[in-house]
Amino acid sequence: MNDWRIYRGVGQPHDGVRRLPEPPPWRDFTRGQDGTPAGSEDPGGARRLGVRRRRAENYAPRPAEVDAVNAALYLRRPLLVTGNPGTGKSTLAYAVAHELKLGRVLRWPIVSRTTLQDGLYRYDAIGRLQDVQLERARGAGGNGDDAGNGSDGDDGADRDRGIGAYIRLGPLGTALLPSELPRVLLIDELDKSGLDLPNDLLNALEEGEFAIPELERVADRQPVVEVLAHDSGRIAVHGGRIACTSFPLIVLTSNGERDFPAPLLRRCVQLELEPPGEEQLTAMVEAHLGEEGVAAGQDLIGRFLDREPGEVMAADQLLNALFLTQHTPHAERLTRERIADLLMQRLDRSR
């Protein structure tokens, strides 16, 4: 069919959306929706590395990137990766996890309202209170003779025993759980955070442990409490404290929109990621679109590489343009060029 458009702007309802092809592999959210546990196929990794992990296998990191990752692994220090949008900062974490078989990447996306508490754990005190009140109401309505029979002395212990159902570890808290091998934690776009978060992270990054006060208060009666982990079911917490045995590989990414305090920089291995070159771009396109995608998109790949020095453009813009232009094979050349112009606009241009 010559007309590739789904929406035509004609104002008349039609069933054209049923012709919509499969999504791009990096925007396919149907994978991994069966609740598979950590260590199995990572849908986030599939979107970033290619559905067959071919990007990881063809991945050609520069020597500086390999050295920085190894330095972070050996020193048990976080890796702070800085670079323009679309240079592969987040992908680096998934590539390392895939090659070293470290399981599913724990991802902590940062926004302006993110706090350290979000990364460590959350305690649902309101939900617990509502459940206690509901149980009391059921008990009062079900058997009034039980009231005042002296059995309420165990009520506090019952609530303490169930407190773990109201505590869920965050990505950082889960990464710090004791384990034989380190987990990979991606703290994505730290430069989007408020002023306090970089400093608030210091103690957890230095000591590799943290306390859960709600569990410490009941540790004399309940020394072991099962809580909900971020991605792997229920985990036993001893004495209300969590301390790692293998320090996680923590990859912090930044677009360079702000400076970080010296105490954080001191604790990190720092890596400035350069824009991908021809070898990296070719591997990326082949991983997602196959060899035919590379062959058909040579003009756009060349256009991406030949942009002006300092011109900011993300690699996923190239992927989007390649995917869409390859789904319009019968469209006029002018139409395909217009699509490429639409999708490959400078990110640093003035509005």
Short mmCIF file of C-alpha atoms in Angstrom, two decimals:
data_model
loop_
_atom_site.label_atom_id
_atom_site.label_comp_id
_atom_site.label_asym_id
_atom_site.label_seq_id
_atom_site.Cartn_x
_atom_site.Cartn_y
_atom_site.Cartn_z
CA MET A 1 0.00 0.00 0.00
CA ASN A 2 1.44 3.36 -1.03
CA ASP A 3 -0.18 5.35 1.76
CA TRP A 4 1.76 4.54 4.94
CA ARG A 5 -0.34 6.86 7.13
CA ILE A 6 -2.67 5.46 9.79
CA TYR A 7 -4.17 8.80 10.81
CA ARG A 8 -5.20 10.70 7.67
CA GLY A 9 -6.86 13.78 9.11
CA VAL A 10 -10.08 13.21 7.17
CA GLY A 11 -12.39 13.47 10.19
CA GLN A 12 -14.20 10.22 9.36
CA PRO A 13 -13.85 7.18 11.70
CA HIS A 14 -12.17 4.16 10.14
CA ASP A 15 -10.30 0.98 11.15
CA GLY A 16 -6.90 2.02 9.88
CA VAL A 17 -5.29 1.54 13.29
CA ARG A 18 -5.59 -2.22 12.76
CA ARG A 19 -2.92 -1.87 10.07
CA LEU A 20 -0.45 -0.57 12.63
CA PRO A 21 2.70 -2.74 12.38
CA GLU A 22 4.63 -4.23 15.28
CA PRO A 23 6.31 -1.57 17.45
CA PRO A 24 10.01 -0.80 17.21
CA PRO A 25 11.95 -3.32 19.34
CA TRP A 26 13.06 -0.55 21.72
CA ARG A 27 9.39 0.42 22.29
CA ASP A 28 7.95 -3.08 22.65
CA PHE A 29 6.35 -3.33 26.09
CA THR A 30 4.76 -6.74 25.58
CA ARG A 31 7.94 -8.57 26.61
CA GLY A 32 8.45 -9.73 30.17
CA GLN A 33 4.89 -9.06 31.31
CA ASP A 34 4.53 -12.45 33.01
CA GLY A 35 6.16 -11.46 36.28
CA THR A 36 9.42 -13.29 35.61
CA PRO A 37 11.81 -13.08 38.57
CA ALA A 38 15.16 -11.35 38.80
CA GLY A 39 17.91 -13.12 36.94
CA SER A 40 15.66 -14.07 34.05
CA GLU A 41 15.12 -12.17 30.83
CA ASP A 42 15.08 -8.44 31.50
CA PRO A 43 12.55 -6.59 29.32
CA GLY A 44 14.39 -3.32 29.93
CA GLY A 45 17.58 -4.92 28.73
CA ALA A 46 15.85 -6.33 25.65
CA ARG A 47 14.66 -2.86 24.66
CA ARG A 48 18.10 -1.33 25.09
CA LEU A 49 20.36 -4.13 23.85
CA GLY A 50 18.18 -5.50 21.06
CA VAL A 51 15.70 -8.32 21.20
CA ARG A 52 18.42 -10.93 20.61
CA ARG A 53 21.05 -9.10 22.69
CA ARG A 54 23.01 -8.58 19.48
CA ARG A 55 23.94 -5.09 20.58
CA ALA A 56 25.66 -6.52 23.65
CA GLU A 57 27.46 -9.12 21.57
CA ASN A 58 28.52 -6.55 18.97
CA TYR A 59 29.00 -3.84 21.58
CA ALA A 60 32.26 -2.02 20.96
CA PRO A 61 32.92 0.14 24.02
CA ARG A 62 35.94 2.38 23.94
CA PRO A 63 38.92 1.40 26.11
CA ALA A 64 38.16 4.21 28.57
CA GLU A 65 34.66 2.80 29.12
CA VAL A 66 35.96 -0.71 29.74
CA ASP A 67 38.60 0.61 32.14
CA ALA A 68 36.07 2.69 34.07
CA VAL A 69 33.68 -0.25 34.51
CA ASN A 70 36.48 -2.50 35.71
CA ALA A 71 37.76 0.16 38.09
CA ALA A 72 34.28 0.45 39.63
CA LEU A 73 34.04 -3.34 39.95
CA TYR A 74 37.46 -3.74 41.55
CA LEU A 75 37.13 -0.77 43.91
CA ARG A 76 33.46 -1.39 44.80
CA ARG A 77 32.73 2.20 43.93
CA PRO A 78 29.82 3.77 42.01
CA LEU A 79 30.37 4.67 38.36
CA LEU A 80 29.28 8.21 37.46
CA VAL A 81 28.65 8.37 33.70
CA THR A 82 28.19 11.82 32.14
CA GLY A 83 27.30 12.59 28.54
CA ASN A 84 24.79 14.10 26.17
CA PRO A 85 21.33 12.49 25.85
CA GLY A 86 21.35 9.36 23.72
CA THR A 87 25.05 8.53 24.06
CA GLY A 88 24.40 5.14 25.71
CA LYS A 89 24.85 5.95 29.40
CA SER A 90 21.99 3.74 30.57
CA THR A 91 22.79 1.07 28.00
CA LEU A 92 26.21 0.62 29.57
CA ALA A 93 24.61 -0.71 32.77
CA TYR A 94 22.53 -3.24 30.83
CA ALA A 95 25.52 -4.33 28.74
CA VAL A 96 27.59 -5.03 31.87
CA ALA A 97 24.75 -6.92 33.56
CA HIS A 98 24.24 -9.02 30.43
CA GLU A 99 27.91 -9.89 29.89
CA LEU A 100 28.63 -10.69 33.56
CA LYS A 101 25.30 -12.50 34.07
CA LEU A 102 24.33 -10.32 37.03
CA GLY A 103 20.59 -10.62 36.50
CA ARG A 104 17.96 -7.98 36.00
CA VAL A 105 19.08 -4.37 36.27
CA LEU A 106 17.51 -2.44 39.14
CA ARG A 107 16.49 0.96 37.78
CA TRP A 108 15.89 4.07 39.89
CA PRO A 109 14.73 6.98 37.68
CA ILE A 110 15.35 10.34 39.32
CA VAL A 111 13.02 13.35 39.18
CA SER A 112 13.05 16.67 41.00
CA ARG A 113 10.98 15.29 43.90
CA THR A 114 12.99 12.08 44.44
CA THR A 115 14.35 11.53 47.95
CA LEU A 116 16.75 9.00 49.45
CA GLN A 117 13.78 7.36 51.14
CA ASP A 118 12.33 6.50 47.72
CA GLY A 119 15.44 4.53 46.89
CA LEU A 120 15.83 2.72 50.24
CA TYR A 121 12.32 1.65 51.29
CA ARG A 122 8.75 2.77 51.81
CA TYR A 123 6.59 2.03 54.85
CA ASP A 124 2.85 2.13 54.23
CA ALA A 125 1.74 3.25 57.68
CA ILE A 126 -1.68 4.38 56.47
CA GLY A 127 -2.40 1.05 54.81
CA ARG A 128 -1.38 -0.81 57.94
CA LEU A 129 -3.58 1.37 60.14
CA GLN A 130 -6.54 0.82 57.84
CA ASP A 131 -6.04 -2.96 57.96
CA VAL A 132 -5.79 -2.95 61.77
CA GLN A 133 -8.97 -0.91 62.06
CA LEU A 134 -10.72 -3.23 59.63
CA GLU A 135 -9.67 -6.30 61.63
CA ARG A 136 -10.88 -4.70 64.86
CA ALA A 137 -14.21 -3.85 63.26
CA ARG A 138 -14.60 -7.42 62.04
CA GLY A 139 -13.70 -8.81 65.47
CA ALA A 140 -16.16 -6.53 67.26
CA GLY A 141 -18.95 -7.40 64.86
CA GLY A 142 -18.20 -11.12 64.70
CA ASN A 143 -17.97 -12.11 68.38
CA GLY A 144 -18.48 -9.53 71.06
CA ASP A 145 -17.72 -12.08 73.81
CA ASP A 146 -14.03 -12.00 72.90
CA ALA A 147 -13.75 -8.36 73.88
CA GLY A 148 -12.15 -7.96 77.27
CA ASN A 149 -11.24 -11.65 77.68
CA GLY A 150 -7.58 -10.78 78.14
CA SER A 151 -6.48 -12.08 74.72
CA ASP A 152 -5.72 -8.59 73.38
CA GLY A 153 -2.29 -8.71 74.91
CA ASP A 154 -1.07 -10.51 71.80
CA ASP A 155 -2.51 -7.90 69.46
CA GLY A 156 0.71 -5.88 69.36
CA ALA A 157 2.78 -8.96 68.56
CA ASP A 158 0.39 -9.89 65.76
CA ARG A 159 0.75 -6.46 64.23
CA ASP A 160 4.53 -6.59 64.52
CA ARG A 161 4.57 -9.97 62.85
CA GLY A 162 2.65 -8.53 59.90
CA ILE A 163 4.58 -5.28 59.56
CA GLY A 164 6.72 -6.68 56.76
CA ALA A 165 3.73 -6.70 54.44
CA TYR A 166 3.72 -2.89 54.60
CA ILE A 167 7.43 -2.34 53.88
CA ARG A 168 8.75 -2.45 50.32
CA LEU A 169 12.41 -1.94 49.54
CA GLY A 170 13.31 0.52 46.80
CA PRO A 171 15.88 -0.09 44.06
CA LEU A 172 18.83 1.05 46.20
CA GLY A 173 17.60 -0.89 49.22
CA THR A 174 17.24 -4.04 47.12
CA ALA A 175 20.69 -3.59 45.59
CA LEU A 176 22.19 -3.51 49.10
CA LEU A 177 20.69 -6.86 50.13
CA PRO A 178 23.26 -9.56 50.99
CA SER A 179 24.11 -11.57 47.87
CA GLU A 180 26.89 -13.73 46.46
CA LEU A 181 27.23 -11.59 43.34
CA PRO A 182 26.68 -7.84 43.03
CA ARG A 183 23.45 -6.52 41.58
CA VAL A 184 23.53 -3.77 38.95
CA LEU A 185 21.71 -0.60 39.98
CA LEU A 186 21.04 2.19 37.47
CA ILE A 187 20.41 5.56 39.12
CA ASP A 188 19.22 7.35 36.02
CA GLU A 189 19.60 11.10 35.44
CA LEU A 190 20.86 12.11 38.88
CA ASP A 191 21.24 15.67 37.62
CA LYS A 192 17.43 15.95 37.60
CA SER A 193 17.32 15.61 41.40
CA GLY A 194 16.84 18.30 44.01
CA LEU A 195 19.83 19.86 45.72
CA ASP A 196 19.89 17.45 48.67
CA LEU A 197 19.83 14.00 47.07
CA PRO A 198 23.51 13.79 45.95
CA ASN A 199 24.62 14.54 49.53
CA ASP A 200 21.96 12.29 51.05
CA LEU A 201 23.36 9.36 49.07
CA LEU A 202 26.83 9.63 50.59
CA ASN A 203 26.40 7.43 53.66
CA ALA A 204 24.63 4.60 51.84
CA LEU A 205 27.23 4.63 49.06
CA GLU A 206 30.09 4.66 51.56
CA GLU A 207 28.83 2.17 54.16
CA GLY A 208 26.72 -0.13 51.98
CA GLU A 209 24.07 -0.48 54.66
CA PHE A 210 21.05 1.24 56.15
CA ALA A 211 18.53 0.82 58.95
CA ILE A 212 14.76 0.42 58.87
CA PRO A 213 13.65 2.09 62.13
CA GLU A 214 10.18 0.54 61.97
CA LEU A 215 11.80 -2.90 62.21
CA GLU A 216 14.51 -1.91 64.68
CA ARG A 217 11.80 -0.93 67.17
CA VAL A 218 10.37 -4.46 67.19
CA ALA A 219 13.66 -6.35 66.75
CA ASP A 220 13.58 -7.66 70.36
CA ARG A 221 10.27 -9.43 69.66
CA GLN A 222 10.67 -10.03 65.92
CA PRO A 223 14.38 -10.30 65.07
CA VAL A 224 13.61 -11.52 61.55
CA VAL A 225 10.90 -9.91 59.43
CA GLU A 226 10.10 -10.62 55.79
CA VAL A 227 9.63 -7.51 53.66
CA LEU A 228 8.84 -6.95 49.99
CA ALA A 229 11.85 -6.45 47.72
CA HIS A 230 11.76 -4.18 44.71
CA ASP A 231 11.78 -7.03 42.20
CA SER A 232 12.15 -10.44 43.82
CA GLY A 233 9.36 -11.28 46.25
CA ARG A 234 9.83 -11.39 50.01
CA ILE A 235 13.22 -11.00 51.71
CA ALA A 236 14.16 -11.66 55.35
CA VAL A 237 15.58 -8.65 57.23
CA HIS A 238 17.53 -9.36 60.41
CA GLY A 239 17.50 -6.91 63.30
CA GLY A 240 15.99 -4.13 61.24
CA ARG A 241 19.18 -3.51 59.26
CA ILE A 242 20.27 -4.30 55.70
CA ALA A 243 23.98 -4.55 54.84
CA CYS A 244 25.44 -5.71 51.55
CA THR A 245 27.98 -8.49 51.30
CA SER A 246 28.81 -7.74 47.64
CA PHE A 247 28.72 -4.03 46.94
CA PRO A 248 26.47 -3.47 43.89
CA LEU A 249 27.67 -2.02 40.63
CA ILE A 250 25.94 1.35 40.85
CA VAL A 251 25.81 3.32 37.60
CA LEU A 252 24.78 6.94 38.09
CA THR A 253 24.02 8.80 34.88
CA SER A 254 23.99 12.53 34.26
CA ASN A 255 23.36 14.70 31.21
CA GLY A 256 25.77 17.23 32.62
CA GLU A 257 23.06 19.77 33.48
CA ARG A 258 24.53 20.47 36.94
CA ASP A 259 27.66 20.04 39.02
CA PHE A 260 27.82 17.53 41.85
CA PRO A 261 29.40 18.09 45.29
CA ALA A 262 33.00 17.02 45.78
CA PRO A 263 32.13 14.39 48.44
CA LEU A 264 30.02 12.52 45.88
CA LEU A 265 32.64 12.83 43.15
CA ARG A 266 35.27 11.52 45.55
CA ARG A 267 33.30 8.33 46.04
CA CYS A 268 32.75 7.67 42.34
CA VAL A 269 34.72 6.48 39.35
CA GLN A 270 33.98 9.15 36.74
CA LEU A 271 33.45 8.53 33.03
CA GLU A 272 32.69 11.08 30.32
CA LEU A 273 30.88 9.24 27.54
CA GLU A 274 31.58 10.47 24.02
CA PRO A 275 28.88 10.37 21.31
CA PRO A 276 28.79 7.00 19.52
CA GLY A 277 31.01 6.60 16.48
CA GLU A 278 30.35 4.65 13.31
CA GLU A 279 31.22 1.28 14.88
CA GLN A 280 28.92 1.80 17.86
CA LEU A 281 26.08 3.14 15.68
CA THR A 282 26.31 0.23 13.28
CA ALA A 283 26.20 -2.27 16.15
CA MET A 284 23.19 -0.51 17.63
CA VAL A 285 21.24 -0.42 14.37
CA GLU A 286 22.06 -4.05 13.60
CA ALA A 287 20.96 -5.16 17.07
CA HIS A 288 17.53 -3.58 16.67
CA LEU A 289 16.86 -3.61 12.92
CA GLY A 290 19.16 -6.32 11.59
CA GLU A 291 21.73 -6.17 8.82
CA GLU A 292 19.07 -5.09 6.37
CA GLY A 293 18.39 -2.07 8.53
CA VAL A 294 22.05 -1.09 8.37
CA ALA A 295 22.14 -1.48 4.58
CA ALA A 296 18.93 0.48 4.01
CA GLY A 297 19.85 3.26 6.40
CA GLN A 298 23.37 4.14 5.27
CA ASP A 299 22.28 7.61 4.17
CA LEU A 300 20.75 8.45 7.55
CA ILE A 301 23.66 6.93 9.47
CA GLY A 302 26.01 9.09 7.41
CA ARG A 303 23.85 12.14 8.03
CA PHE A 304 23.96 11.47 11.79
CA LEU A 305 27.76 11.11 11.79
CA ASP A 306 28.32 14.17 9.60
CA ARG A 307 26.43 16.61 11.81
CA GLU A 308 28.18 19.79 12.87
CA PRO A 309 30.67 19.61 15.80
CA GLY A 310 28.85 20.34 19.05
CA GLU A 311 25.43 19.61 17.56
CA VAL A 312 23.51 17.47 20.03
CA MET A 313 21.47 14.60 18.63
CA ALA A 314 20.51 11.34 20.36
CA ALA A 315 21.13 7.91 18.87
CA ASP A 316 17.52 6.90 19.42
CA GLN A 317 16.49 9.73 17.08
CA LEU A 318 18.44 7.91 14.38
CA LEU A 319 16.76 4.63 15.28
CA ASN A 320 13.33 6.23 15.09
CA ALA A 321 14.08 7.73 11.67
CA LEU A 322 15.45 4.44 10.34
CA PHE A 323 12.49 2.44 11.58
CA LEU A 324 9.85 4.79 10.22
CA THR A 325 11.46 5.45 6.86
CA GLN A 326 11.88 1.70 6.36
CA HIS A 327 8.13 1.32 6.96
CA THR A 328 7.43 3.75 4.13
CA PRO A 329 9.25 1.97 1.27
CA HIS A 330 6.69 3.04 -1.33
CA ALA A 331 6.43 6.65 -0.20
CA GLU A 332 7.92 9.41 -2.29
CA ARG A 333 11.51 10.31 -1.53
CA LEU A 334 10.38 13.78 -0.49
CA THR A 335 8.07 12.23 2.10
CA ARG A 336 10.85 10.07 3.53
CA GLU A 337 13.17 13.05 3.78
CA ARG A 338 10.45 15.03 5.52
CA ILE A 339 10.03 12.19 8.06
CA ALA A 340 13.78 12.11 8.68
CA ASP A 341 13.85 15.90 9.16
CA LEU A 342 10.97 15.63 11.63
CA LEU A 343 12.66 12.96 13.77
CA MET A 344 16.29 14.06 13.58
CA GLN A 345 16.12 17.59 14.93
CA ARG A 346 18.89 19.11 17.01
CA LEU A 347 18.27 18.81 20.74
CA ASP A 348 20.27 21.95 21.50
CA ARG A 349 18.62 24.25 18.99
CA SER A 350 16.93 27.40 20.26
CA ARG A 351 13.13 27.30 20.32
#
